[in-house]
Coordinates of C-alpha atoms and ligand atoms in Angstrom, one line a residue:
Chain A
M1 CA -29.1 36.5 9.5
A2 CA -29.8 37.8 6.0
I3 CA -29.6 35.2 3.2
S4 CA -28.8 36.8 -0.2
E5 CA -29.9 35.4 -3.5
S6 CA -26.2 34.8 -4.3
D7 CA -25.9 32.6 -1.1
V8 CA -28.8 30.5 -2.3
K9 CA -27.4 30.3 -5.8
K10 CA -24.1 29.1 -4.4
V11 CA -25.7 26.4 -2.2
A12 CA -27.9 25.3 -5.0
H13 CA -24.9 25.0 -7.3
L14 CA -23.0 22.9 -4.7
A15 CA -26.0 20.6 -4.4
R16 CA -26.4 20.5 -8.2
I17 CA -29.9 21.9 -8.1
G18 CA -31.0 24.3 -10.9
L19 CA -33.2 27.1 -9.7
S20 CA -35.3 29.6 -11.7
D21 CA -35.1 33.3 -10.8
D22 CA -38.6 33.0 -9.2
E23 CA -37.4 30.0 -7.2
L24 CA -34.3 31.9 -6.1
K25 CA -36.4 34.7 -4.7
L26 CA -38.8 32.4 -3.1
F27 CA -36.2 30.2 -1.4
S28 CA -34.1 33.1 -0.3
S29 CA -36.9 34.4 1.8
Q30 CA -37.9 30.9 3.0
L31 CA -34.4 30.0 3.9
E32 CA -34.0 33.3 5.7
S33 CA -37.0 32.6 7.9
I34 CA -35.8 29.1 8.6
I35 CA -32.4 30.3 9.7
A36 CA -34.0 33.1 11.8
F37 CA -36.0 30.4 13.5
V38 CA -32.9 28.3 14.2
D39 CA -31.0 31.4 15.3
K40 CA -33.2 31.5 18.4
L41 CA -30.8 28.8 19.8
R42 CA -28.1 31.5 20.0
E43 CA -30.0 32.9 22.9
V44 CA -29.5 29.8 25.0
E45 CA -26.7 30.0 27.6
V46 CA -24.3 27.2 26.6
S47 CA -21.0 28.2 28.1
S48 CA -21.1 25.2 30.5
V49 CA -22.4 22.7 28.0
K50 CA -20.0 20.3 26.3
P51 CA -20.1 20.3 22.5
M52 CA -22.0 17.3 21.2
S53 CA -21.3 15.4 17.9
H54 CA -24.1 12.8 18.2
V55 CA -27.5 12.6 19.7
L56 CA -27.2 9.0 20.9
E57 CA -25.5 8.2 24.2
M58 CA -23.2 5.7 22.7
D59 CA -19.6 5.5 21.5
N60 CA -17.0 3.1 20.1
V61 CA -19.3 1.1 17.9
V62 CA -17.0 -1.1 15.8
R63 CA -17.1 -4.3 13.9
L64 CA -14.5 -7.1 13.5
D65 CA -12.4 -7.1 10.3
E66 CA -14.3 -10.0 8.8
K67 CA -15.5 -10.4 5.3
K68 CA -19.1 -10.4 4.3
K69 CA -20.6 -11.2 1.0
S70 CA -20.7 -8.3 -1.4
L71 CA -23.6 -7.8 -3.8
N72 CA -23.2 -9.5 -7.1
R73 CA -22.3 -7.3 -10.0
E74 CA -25.6 -7.4 -11.7
E75 CA -27.3 -6.1 -8.6
V76 CA -24.6 -3.4 -8.2
L77 CA -25.1 -2.2 -11.8
K78 CA -28.9 -2.1 -11.5
N79 CA -28.4 1.4 -10.1
A80 CA -26.1 2.5 -12.9
P81 CA -27.7 5.0 -15.4
E82 CA -25.7 3.0 -18.0
S83 CA -23.0 0.4 -17.8
L84 CA -20.2 -1.0 -19.9
K85 CA -17.8 -3.9 -19.3
G86 CA -19.0 -4.3 -15.7
H87 CA -18.5 -0.6 -15.0
F88 CA -20.8 2.3 -14.3
L89 CA -20.7 4.5 -17.4
V90 CA -20.8 8.2 -16.9
P91 CA -20.1 11.3 -19.0
K92 CA -16.4 12.0 -19.1
V93 CA -15.4 13.9 -16.0
I94 CA -11.8 15.0 -16.7
E95 CA -11.1 18.4 -18.2
Chain B
M1 CA 17.4 37.1 -4.5
N2 CA 17.7 34.0 -2.4
Y3 CA 14.4 32.1 -1.8
E4 CA 13.5 29.8 1.0
V5 CA 11.5 26.8 -0.1
V6 CA 8.5 25.7 2.1
I7 CA 7.1 22.3 1.4
G8 CA 4.3 20.3 3.1
L9 CA 3.3 16.7 2.1
E10 CA 0.0 14.9 2.4
V11 CA 0.3 11.1 2.2
H12 CA -2.6 8.8 1.8
A13 CA -1.8 5.3 3.1
Q14 CA -4.2 2.5 2.3
L15 CA -4.6 0.5 5.5
K16 CA -4.0 -3.2 5.0
T17 CA -7.3 -4.5 6.5
N18 CA -9.2 -7.5 5.1
T19 CA -12.4 -5.5 4.7
K20 CA -13.4 -2.0 3.9
A21 CA -13.6 0.8 6.5
F22 CA -17.3 0.7 7.2
C23 CA -18.6 -2.5 5.6
G24 CA -17.5 -6.2 5.2
C25 CA -16.6 -5.9 1.5
S26 CA -13.2 -7.4 0.6
T27 CA -10.3 -5.0 0.0
Q28 CA -8.4 -7.5 -2.3
F29 CA -6.6 -5.8 -5.2
G30 CA -7.1 -6.6 -8.8
Q31 CA -10.6 -8.2 -8.6
E32 CA -13.2 -7.8 -11.4
A33 CA -14.8 -4.4 -11.4
N34 CA -17.7 -3.8 -9.1
T35 CA -17.6 -7.2 -7.5
Q36 CA -16.6 -5.9 -4.1
A37 CA -19.4 -3.4 -3.3
C38 CA -22.5 -3.5 -1.1
P39 CA -25.3 -1.2 0.0
V40 CA -23.1 0.5 2.6
C41 CA -20.1 1.4 0.4
L42 CA -22.5 2.2 -2.5
G43 CA -24.4 4.6 -0.2
F44 CA -27.8 3.0 -0.6
P45 CA -30.5 4.8 1.5
G46 CA -31.0 3.1 4.8
S47 CA -27.6 1.4 5.0
L48 CA -25.4 2.0 8.0
P49 CA -21.7 2.2 8.2
V50 CA -19.9 0.6 11.1
L51 CA -16.2 1.2 11.7
N52 CA -13.7 -1.6 11.1
E53 CA -11.8 -1.9 14.5
K54 CA -8.6 -2.9 12.6
A55 CA -8.6 0.4 10.7
L56 CA -8.9 2.3 14.0
E57 CA -6.1 0.2 15.5
Y58 CA -3.8 0.7 12.5
G59 CA -4.4 4.4 12.6
I60 CA -3.5 4.5 16.3
R61 CA -0.3 2.5 15.6
V62 CA 0.9 4.9 13.0
G63 CA 0.0 7.9 15.2
L64 CA 2.0 6.5 18.0
A65 CA 5.0 5.6 15.8
L66 CA 5.0 9.2 14.5
H67 CA 5.0 10.5 18.1
C68 CA 1.5 12.1 17.8
Q69 CA -1.0 12.7 20.5
I70 CA -3.8 10.2 20.0
Q71 CA -7.0 12.1 20.6
K72 CA -9.2 11.0 23.5
L73 CA -12.3 12.0 21.5
T74 CA -12.4 11.5 17.8
K75 CA -15.3 11.4 15.3
F76 CA -16.1 11.2 11.6
D77 CA -17.5 13.9 9.3
R78 CA -19.0 14.1 5.9
K79 CA -17.0 15.9 3.2
N80 CA -19.5 16.8 0.6
Y81 CA -18.7 17.0 -3.1
F82 CA -20.0 15.6 -6.4
Y83 CA -17.7 13.4 -8.4
P84 CA -18.6 10.0 -10.0
D85 CA -16.0 8.1 -8.0
L86 CA -17.9 9.0 -4.9
P87 CA -21.1 6.9 -4.8
K88 CA -22.6 8.7 -1.7
N89 CA -21.7 12.2 -2.9
Y90 CA -19.8 12.6 0.3
Q91 CA -16.7 11.0 1.7
I92 CA -16.6 9.9 5.3
S93 CA -13.5 11.6 6.6
Q94 CA -12.4 13.4 9.8
Y95 CA -12.5 17.2 10.1
D96 CA -12.1 18.9 13.4
L97 CA -11.5 15.9 15.7
P98 CA -8.9 13.8 13.9
L99 CA -7.5 10.6 15.3
A100 CA -3.9 12.0 15.9
L101 CA -2.3 15.4 16.2
G102 CA 1.1 16.9 16.5
G103 CA 3.9 14.4 16.0
F104 CA 7.2 14.3 14.1
L105 CA 9.3 12.1 12.0
E106 CA 13.1 12.4 12.1
I107 CA 14.9 12.2 8.7
E108 CA 18.6 12.1 8.0
L109 CA 20.1 13.8 5.0
K110 CA 23.8 14.1 4.4
E111 CA 24.5 13.1 8.0
L112 CA 22.2 15.9 9.3
R113 CA 19.2 15.0 11.3
K114 CA 16.0 17.0 11.0
R115 CA 12.6 16.7 12.6
I116 CA 9.7 17.0 10.2
G117 CA 6.6 17.9 12.2
I118 CA 3.4 15.9 11.7
H119 CA 0.4 18.2 11.7
R120 CA -2.2 15.5 11.9
A121 CA -3.3 12.0 10.8
H122 CA -6.9 11.1 10.2
L123 CA -9.0 8.2 8.9
E124 CA -11.1 8.4 5.8
E125 CA -12.5 6.2 3.1
D126 CA -11.1 5.8 -0.4
A127 CA -13.1 6.7 -3.5
G128 CA -13.7 4.5 -6.5
K129 CA -11.5 4.2 -9.5
L130 CA -12.2 6.1 -12.8
I131 CA -11.1 5.0 -16.2
H132 CA -11.4 7.5 -18.9
E133 CA -12.3 6.1 -22.3
G134 CA -13.3 8.1 -25.3
D135 CA -16.0 10.6 -24.4
H136 CA -17.1 8.8 -21.3
S137 CA -15.7 7.5 -18.0
L138 CA -16.0 4.0 -16.4
V139 CA -16.4 3.7 -12.7
D140 CA -15.3 0.8 -10.5
Y141 CA -16.4 0.9 -6.9
N142 CA -14.2 -1.9 -5.5
R143 CA -11.9 0.6 -4.0
A144 CA -14.6 2.9 -2.6
G145 CA -14.7 2.6 1.2
I146 CA -11.2 1.1 1.7
P147 CA -9.7 2.7 4.8
L148 CA -7.1 5.4 4.3
L149 CA -4.9 7.2 6.8
E150 CA -4.1 10.7 5.6
I151 CA -0.8 11.9 7.2
V152 CA -0.2 15.6 6.8
T153 CA 3.2 17.2 7.7
E154 CA 3.8 20.7 8.9
P155 CA 5.4 23.0 6.2
D156 CA 8.8 22.0 7.6
I157 CA 10.3 20.5 4.5
S158 CA 12.8 22.8 2.8
S159 CA 14.0 20.9 -0.3
P160 CA 12.9 18.2 -2.8
D161 CA 15.6 15.9 -1.3
E162 CA 14.2 16.3 2.2
A163 CA 10.7 15.5 0.8
Y164 CA 12.1 12.3 -0.8
E165 CA 13.9 11.3 2.5
Y166 CA 10.7 11.9 4.4
L167 CA 8.8 9.6 2.1
V168 CA 11.4 6.9 2.3
S169 CA 11.4 7.1 6.1
L170 CA 7.6 7.1 6.4
K171 CA 7.3 4.2 4.0
A172 CA 9.8 2.2 6.1
I173 CA 7.8 2.9 9.3
L174 CA 4.5 1.9 7.6
K175 CA 6.0 -1.3 6.4
Y176 CA 7.5 -2.1 9.9
L177 CA 4.1 -1.4 11.4
E178 CA 2.6 -3.8 8.9
V179 CA -0.3 -1.5 8.3
C180 CA 0.2 -0.6 4.6
D181 CA 1.7 -2.3 1.5
C182 CA 3.2 1.0 0.4
D183 CA 2.9 0.0 -3.3
M184 CA 2.6 3.3 -5.2
E185 CA 1.9 1.4 -8.4
K186 CA -1.2 -0.1 -6.9
G187 CA -2.1 3.2 -5.3
S188 CA -1.7 1.9 -1.7
L189 CA 0.5 4.9 -1.0
R190 CA -0.2 8.3 -2.6
C191 CA 1.4 11.7 -2.1
D192 CA 0.4 15.3 -2.8
A193 CA 2.7 18.2 -2.1
N194 CA 2.2 21.9 -1.3
I195 CA 5.0 24.2 -2.2
S196 CA 5.7 27.9 -1.9
L197 CA 8.7 30.2 -2.0
R198 CA 9.5 33.2 0.1
P199 CA 12.5 35.6 0.2
Q200 CA 15.1 34.4 2.6
G201 CA 14.2 35.5 6.1
A202 CA 10.7 36.6 5.3
K203 CA 8.1 35.8 7.9
E204 CA 5.0 35.5 5.8
L205 CA 4.5 32.4 3.6
G206 CA 4.4 32.9 -0.1
T207 CA 1.4 31.8 -2.3
K208 CA 1.5 28.0 -2.6
T209 CA 0.6 25.6 -5.3
E210 CA -0.6 22.0 -4.8
L211 CA 1.0 19.2 -6.8
K212 CA -0.9 16.1 -7.7
N213 CA -0.4 13.0 -9.9
L214 CA 2.9 12.1 -8.2
N215 CA 3.2 8.4 -8.9
S216 CA 6.6 7.7 -7.3
F217 CA 8.9 9.2 -4.8
K218 CA 11.1 10.2 -7.7
A219 CA 8.1 12.0 -9.3
V220 CA 7.6 13.9 -6.0
R221 CA 11.3 15.0 -6.0
D222 CA 11.3 15.9 -9.7
A223 CA 8.0 17.8 -9.6
L224 CA 9.1 19.8 -6.6
S225 CA 12.4 20.7 -8.3
Y226 CA 10.5 21.8 -11.4
E227 CA 8.0 23.8 -9.4
I228 CA 10.8 25.6 -7.4
K229 CA 12.3 26.7 -10.7
R230 CA 9.0 27.8 -12.2
Q231 CA 8.0 29.8 -9.1
K232 CA 11.4 31.4 -8.9
E233 CA 11.2 32.5 -12.5
L234 CA 7.8 34.0 -12.0
L235 CA 8.8 35.8 -8.8
E236 CA 12.0 37.1 -10.3
S237 CA 10.2 38.6 -13.3
G238 CA 7.8 40.4 -10.9
K239 CA 4.8 38.2 -11.6
R240 CA 2.7 36.6 -8.9
I241 CA 2.0 32.9 -8.1
V242 CA -1.5 31.7 -8.7
Q243 CA -2.8 29.5 -5.9
E244 CA -3.9 26.4 -7.9
T245 CA -3.6 22.7 -8.2
L246 CA -1.0 21.5 -10.7
L247 CA -0.6 18.0 -12.2
W248 CA 2.8 16.5 -12.8
D249 CA 3.4 15.3 -16.3
E250 CA 6.1 12.7 -15.8
S251 CA 7.0 12.2 -19.4
G252 CA 7.1 15.9 -20.2
E253 CA 8.8 16.6 -16.8
K254 CA 6.6 19.7 -16.2
T255 CA 3.6 20.7 -14.2
Y256 CA 0.3 21.9 -15.8
S257 CA -2.8 23.5 -14.4
M258 CA -5.9 21.4 -13.6
R259 CA -8.0 24.6 -14.4
T260 CA -10.6 23.8 -11.8
K261 CA -12.6 26.5 -10.2
E262 CA -11.1 26.7 -6.7
E263 CA -14.2 28.4 -5.4
A264 CA -16.1 25.2 -6.0
M265 CA -14.0 23.5 -3.2
D266 CA -16.5 24.1 -0.5
Y267 CA -16.9 20.8 1.2
R268 CA -19.5 21.8 3.9
Y269 CA -18.2 19.3 6.4
F270 CA -20.6 18.2 9.1
P271 CA -20.6 15.4 11.7
E272 CA -21.4 12.0 10.2
P273 CA -24.7 11.2 11.9
D274 CA -24.4 7.5 11.2
L275 CA -21.2 7.0 13.2
P276 CA -21.2 7.8 16.9
A277 CA -18.0 9.3 18.3
F278 CA -15.0 7.3 19.5
V279 CA -13.5 7.6 23.0
I280 CA -10.0 6.3 22.9
R281 CA -9.0 5.3 26.4
D282 CA -5.5 5.3 27.8
E283 CA -5.6 1.5 28.3
K284 CA -6.3 1.0 24.6
I285 CA -3.4 3.3 23.6
Q286 CA -1.1 1.6 26.0
A287 CA -2.1 -1.9 24.8
I288 CA -1.2 -0.9 21.2
K289 CA 2.0 0.8 22.3
D290 CA 3.0 -2.4 24.1
V291 CA 3.0 -4.4 20.9
L292 CA 4.5 -1.8 18.6
P293 CA 7.4 -3.5 16.7
E294 CA 10.9 -2.1 16.8
L295 CA 11.0 0.7 14.3
P296 CA 13.8 1.4 11.8
E297 CA 15.5 4.1 13.8
A298 CA 15.7 2.1 16.9
L299 CA 16.8 -1.0 15.0
K300 CA 19.5 0.9 13.2
K301 CA 20.9 2.1 16.5
R302 CA 20.8 -1.4 17.9
F303 CA 22.6 -2.9 14.9
I304 CA 25.3 -0.4 15.2
A305 CA 25.7 -0.9 19.0
Q306 CA 25.2 -4.6 19.2
Y307 CA 26.8 -5.9 16.0
G308 CA 29.3 -3.1 15.2
L309 CA 27.8 -2.3 11.8
S310 CA 28.7 1.0 10.2
D311 CA 26.1 3.7 10.2
Y312 CA 25.8 3.3 6.4
D313 CA 25.5 -0.5 6.3
A314 CA 23.0 -0.4 9.2
G315 CA 21.0 2.2 7.4
I316 CA 20.7 0.1 4.2
I317 CA 19.8 -3.0 6.1
V318 CA 17.0 -1.5 8.2
A319 CA 15.5 0.4 5.2
E320 CA 13.6 -2.7 4.4
K321 CA 12.0 -4.7 7.2
A322 CA 12.4 -8.0 5.4
L323 CA 16.1 -7.4 4.8
A324 CA 16.6 -6.6 8.5
K325 CA 14.7 -9.8 9.5
F326 CA 16.8 -11.8 7.1
F327 CA 20.0 -10.3 8.5
E328 CA 19.1 -11.2 12.1
A329 CA 17.9 -14.7 11.1
T330 CA 21.2 -15.3 9.4
L331 CA 23.1 -13.9 12.3
R332 CA 21.5 -16.3 14.7
L333 CA 23.0 -19.2 12.8
Y334 CA 26.2 -17.5 11.8
P335 CA 27.5 -14.8 14.2
K336 CA 29.6 -12.8 11.7
A337 CA 27.7 -9.6 11.4
K338 CA 30.1 -7.7 9.1
L339 CA 30.4 -10.6 6.7
I340 CA 26.7 -11.1 6.5
S341 CA 26.0 -7.4 6.0
N342 CA 28.6 -7.3 3.2
W343 CA 26.9 -10.1 1.4
L344 CA 23.4 -8.7 1.9
I345 CA 24.3 -5.2 0.7
G346 CA 26.5 -6.4 -2.1
P347 CA 25.9 -9.6 -4.0
L348 CA 22.4 -10.5 -2.6
S349 CA 21.0 -7.0 -3.2
Y350 CA 22.5 -7.1 -6.7
E351 CA 20.8 -10.4 -7.5
L352 CA 17.4 -9.1 -6.1
N353 CA 17.6 -5.8 -7.9
S354 CA 18.5 -7.4 -11.2
R355 CA 15.4 -9.6 -10.9
N356 CA 13.3 -6.8 -9.5
M357 CA 12.5 -9.1 -6.6
S358 CA 12.0 -8.6 -2.9
I359 CA 13.9 -10.6 -0.3
E360 CA 10.6 -12.1 0.8
S361 CA 10.3 -14.0 -2.5
L362 CA 13.7 -15.6 -2.3
S363 CA 13.7 -19.3 -3.4
F364 CA 16.2 -20.4 -0.7
S365 CA 16.3 -20.5 3.0
V366 CA 18.4 -18.6 5.6
E367 CA 20.0 -22.0 6.3
S368 CA 21.1 -22.3 2.6
F369 CA 22.5 -18.8 2.7
V370 CA 24.5 -19.7 5.8
S371 CA 25.9 -22.8 4.0
L372 CA 27.1 -20.5 1.3
L373 CA 28.8 -18.2 3.7
T374 CA 30.4 -21.2 5.4
L375 CA 31.8 -22.5 2.1
V376 CA 33.5 -19.1 1.5
D377 CA 34.6 -18.6 5.0
E378 CA 36.3 -22.0 5.0
A379 CA 38.0 -21.2 1.7
R380 CA 36.4 -24.1 0.1
I381 CA 35.1 -21.9 -2.7
S382 CA 36.5 -18.6 -3.9
N383 CA 34.6 -15.3 -3.5
L384 CA 34.1 -15.3 -7.3
A385 CA 32.7 -18.8 -7.3
A386 CA 30.4 -18.0 -4.4
K387 CA 28.8 -15.2 -6.4
E388 CA 28.1 -17.6 -9.1
V389 CA 26.6 -20.1 -6.6
L390 CA 24.4 -17.3 -5.2
T391 CA 23.1 -16.5 -8.7
Q392 CA 22.3 -20.2 -9.2
M393 CA 20.6 -20.3 -5.8
C394 CA 18.4 -17.4 -6.8
N395 CA 17.6 -19.0 -10.1
T396 CA 16.8 -22.6 -8.9
G397 CA 16.6 -22.6 -5.1
A398 CA 19.2 -25.4 -5.1
S399 CA 21.4 -25.8 -2.1
P400 CA 25.0 -24.4 -2.4
E401 CA 26.6 -27.8 -1.8
V402 CA 24.7 -29.2 -4.8
I403 CA 25.6 -26.3 -7.1
V404 CA 29.3 -26.4 -6.1
K405 CA 29.4 -30.1 -6.8
E406 CA 27.5 -29.9 -10.1
K407 CA 29.6 -27.0 -11.4
N408 CA 32.9 -28.4 -9.9
L409 CA 33.6 -25.1 -8.1
L410 CA 35.5 -26.4 -5.1
Q411 CA 38.6 -24.3 -4.6
V412 CA 42.1 -25.9 -4.8
S413 CA 43.9 -25.1 -1.6
D414 CA 46.4 -27.9 -1.7
A415 CA 49.8 -26.5 -2.4
G416 CA 51.0 -29.6 -4.1
E417 CA 48.2 -29.5 -6.6
L418 CA 49.0 -25.9 -7.5
E419 CA 52.7 -26.4 -8.0
G420 CA 52.5 -27.8 -11.5
I421 CA 50.4 -24.8 -12.6
A422 CA 52.8 -22.4 -10.9
D423 CA 55.7 -23.9 -12.8
K424 CA 53.9 -23.5 -16.1
V425 CA 53.1 -19.9 -15.3
I426 CA 56.6 -19.0 -14.3
A427 CA 58.0 -20.7 -17.4
G428 CA 55.5 -18.9 -19.7
N429 CA 55.9 -15.4 -18.2
E430 CA 59.6 -14.6 -18.2
K431 CA 59.2 -10.9 -18.2
S432 CA 56.9 -10.8 -15.2
T433 CA 59.1 -13.2 -13.4
A434 CA 62.2 -11.1 -14.1
D435 CA 60.2 -8.0 -13.0
Y436 CA 59.4 -9.6 -9.7
K437 CA 62.9 -10.6 -9.1
S438 CA 64.1 -7.0 -9.8
G439 CA 61.8 -5.8 -7.0
K440 CA 58.5 -5.1 -8.7
A441 CA 56.0 -6.5 -6.3
N442 CA 53.1 -5.9 -8.6
A443 CA 54.4 -8.6 -11.0
L444 CA 53.5 -11.2 -8.4
M445 CA 49.8 -10.3 -8.6
F446 CA 49.9 -10.7 -12.3
L447 CA 51.4 -14.2 -11.9
V448 CA 48.8 -15.1 -9.3
G449 CA 46.2 -14.0 -11.9
Q450 CA 47.7 -16.3 -14.4
V451 CA 47.5 -19.2 -12.0
M452 CA 43.8 -18.4 -11.4
K453 CA 43.3 -18.4 -15.1
L454 CA 45.0 -21.7 -15.8
S455 CA 43.1 -23.3 -12.9
E456 CA 39.8 -22.0 -14.3
G457 CA 39.3 -19.9 -11.2
K458 CA 39.5 -22.7 -8.8
A459 CA 42.9 -22.0 -7.2
N460 CA 42.9 -20.5 -3.8
P461 CA 44.6 -17.2 -4.5
K462 CA 46.3 -17.1 -1.1
V463 CA 47.8 -20.5 -1.5
A464 CA 48.7 -19.8 -5.1
Q465 CA 50.6 -16.7 -4.0
E466 CA 52.5 -18.7 -1.4
V467 CA 53.5 -21.3 -3.9
L468 CA 54.6 -18.8 -6.4
K469 CA 56.6 -16.9 -3.9
K470 CA 58.5 -20.0 -2.8
K471 CA 59.1 -21.0 -6.4
L472 CA 60.3 -17.5 -7.4
E473 CA 62.7 -17.5 -4.5
K474 CA 64.4 -20.5 -5.9
W475 CA 64.1 -19.3 -9.5
G476 CA 67.3 -18.0 -10.9
K477 CA 69.3 -19.6 -8.1
D478 CA 68.9 -22.9 -9.9
A479 CA 69.5 -21.4 -13.3
Ligands
ZN501 ZN1 -19.3 -2.6 0.9

């Protein structure tokens, strides 16, 4: 499967990663070889295999609807780039 | 040209659990910002989500009430996008194996019944709340991770009125199931709409637009009406509809474009590796089915059949679960269904609406309400006085007997006591008296009114009428 530079550009944009032209070229070819490697799986006969959504042999893991202590606000805001009035402060996101 | 309107609705219902969908943080509304967040709902590396069993159960409840097929195998997926209200940069949602598929909800509009197909219902987590201030935005993650059920209709809705009716019916069902507060102001119920037009009879769907920022059922109806007009004008002038997301501007009563790049909406769903799949067994579905409450449709039919209520009255009473409960509780103590329903739909609803209050917050008991009805029924107070007593009951919570005594509202039903007043009225209204004698029956009602007035509303109008009639028979004969 061919990976074009515009595919890489799009994926990079969706992941908010800025790439230089050189990097675009480099990653396009690297991604192409990775995908070619994974593509080998297509050769396996799977018509009798059930689709799998999880690698672990478990299901129905639930918890009771019981309250646990949340973090205190200072701890929560430690990860904020900036904060104001107990909120995370971010650049305006509305157009 | 005539156009056919095609509408689909997407409702997000916040499930009324105590804790979030995948962590033990509280879901309580109105707490200080960022005090209900933890490593799981903030998406810290190494934290693991675990599904709240109540969220799953509530989702199944709704799916069953909407006649959906609950899926035997269901799983969660990550919906990836960057937005500051999403701490993990993905939302845990359901993509190809949703909880429930293919149901319907029956609505009634102008006495016509119509089935609106339910395409699917799936569980997902809510995002945080953004507040825009100046040139920055503030983020509160208290809401992030609260369980939502997204309920998507088929494009079966053909008018804004049908959309409105669908929402009213859906809200009633969610309230009956006790899974959602349905408070649009608090955001516990949200609705987006898709709408397109096509020439009458055409097979292919037209280009649709998506409407957002609909903050009430009325806003949904108004925005759809506006959008029908806008799309029609575009089509009739030979222009094409642009597929886009539009925001409803409630004060300006128009839609405007969000101007986002639609191509950016590539969510790259993939299975959530932190949550193993869910196998929902028939026994679990049956157990939930067994305890489903009686839903508004069924209740309405029963009220009509069992208590002889009219379709209209029954419809109003079942529209709100608390009202239906109050009705049945009153009925158990006082078996006069029609009388009770008249009082609930009329005076009591008036009192509640004028106070913007729900019946759950009434300051008096069902027993007090029954005492009031008994006082009227036994003609001890007039209908008019009873309404005044009800107002007082709503204000103070005092018992009707106490109010009647304090305000001296007991009706005078004793003919002897009313005779003096009747004499005065006859003496003072010669023209009406003469009119009555000459065969104008209406004149009697005027005279009864005068007796009521003189007695300060306390005369029993029936008795007053009898007394007047008797006196008028004699009047003129003596003279
Ligand atoms: Zn949490």
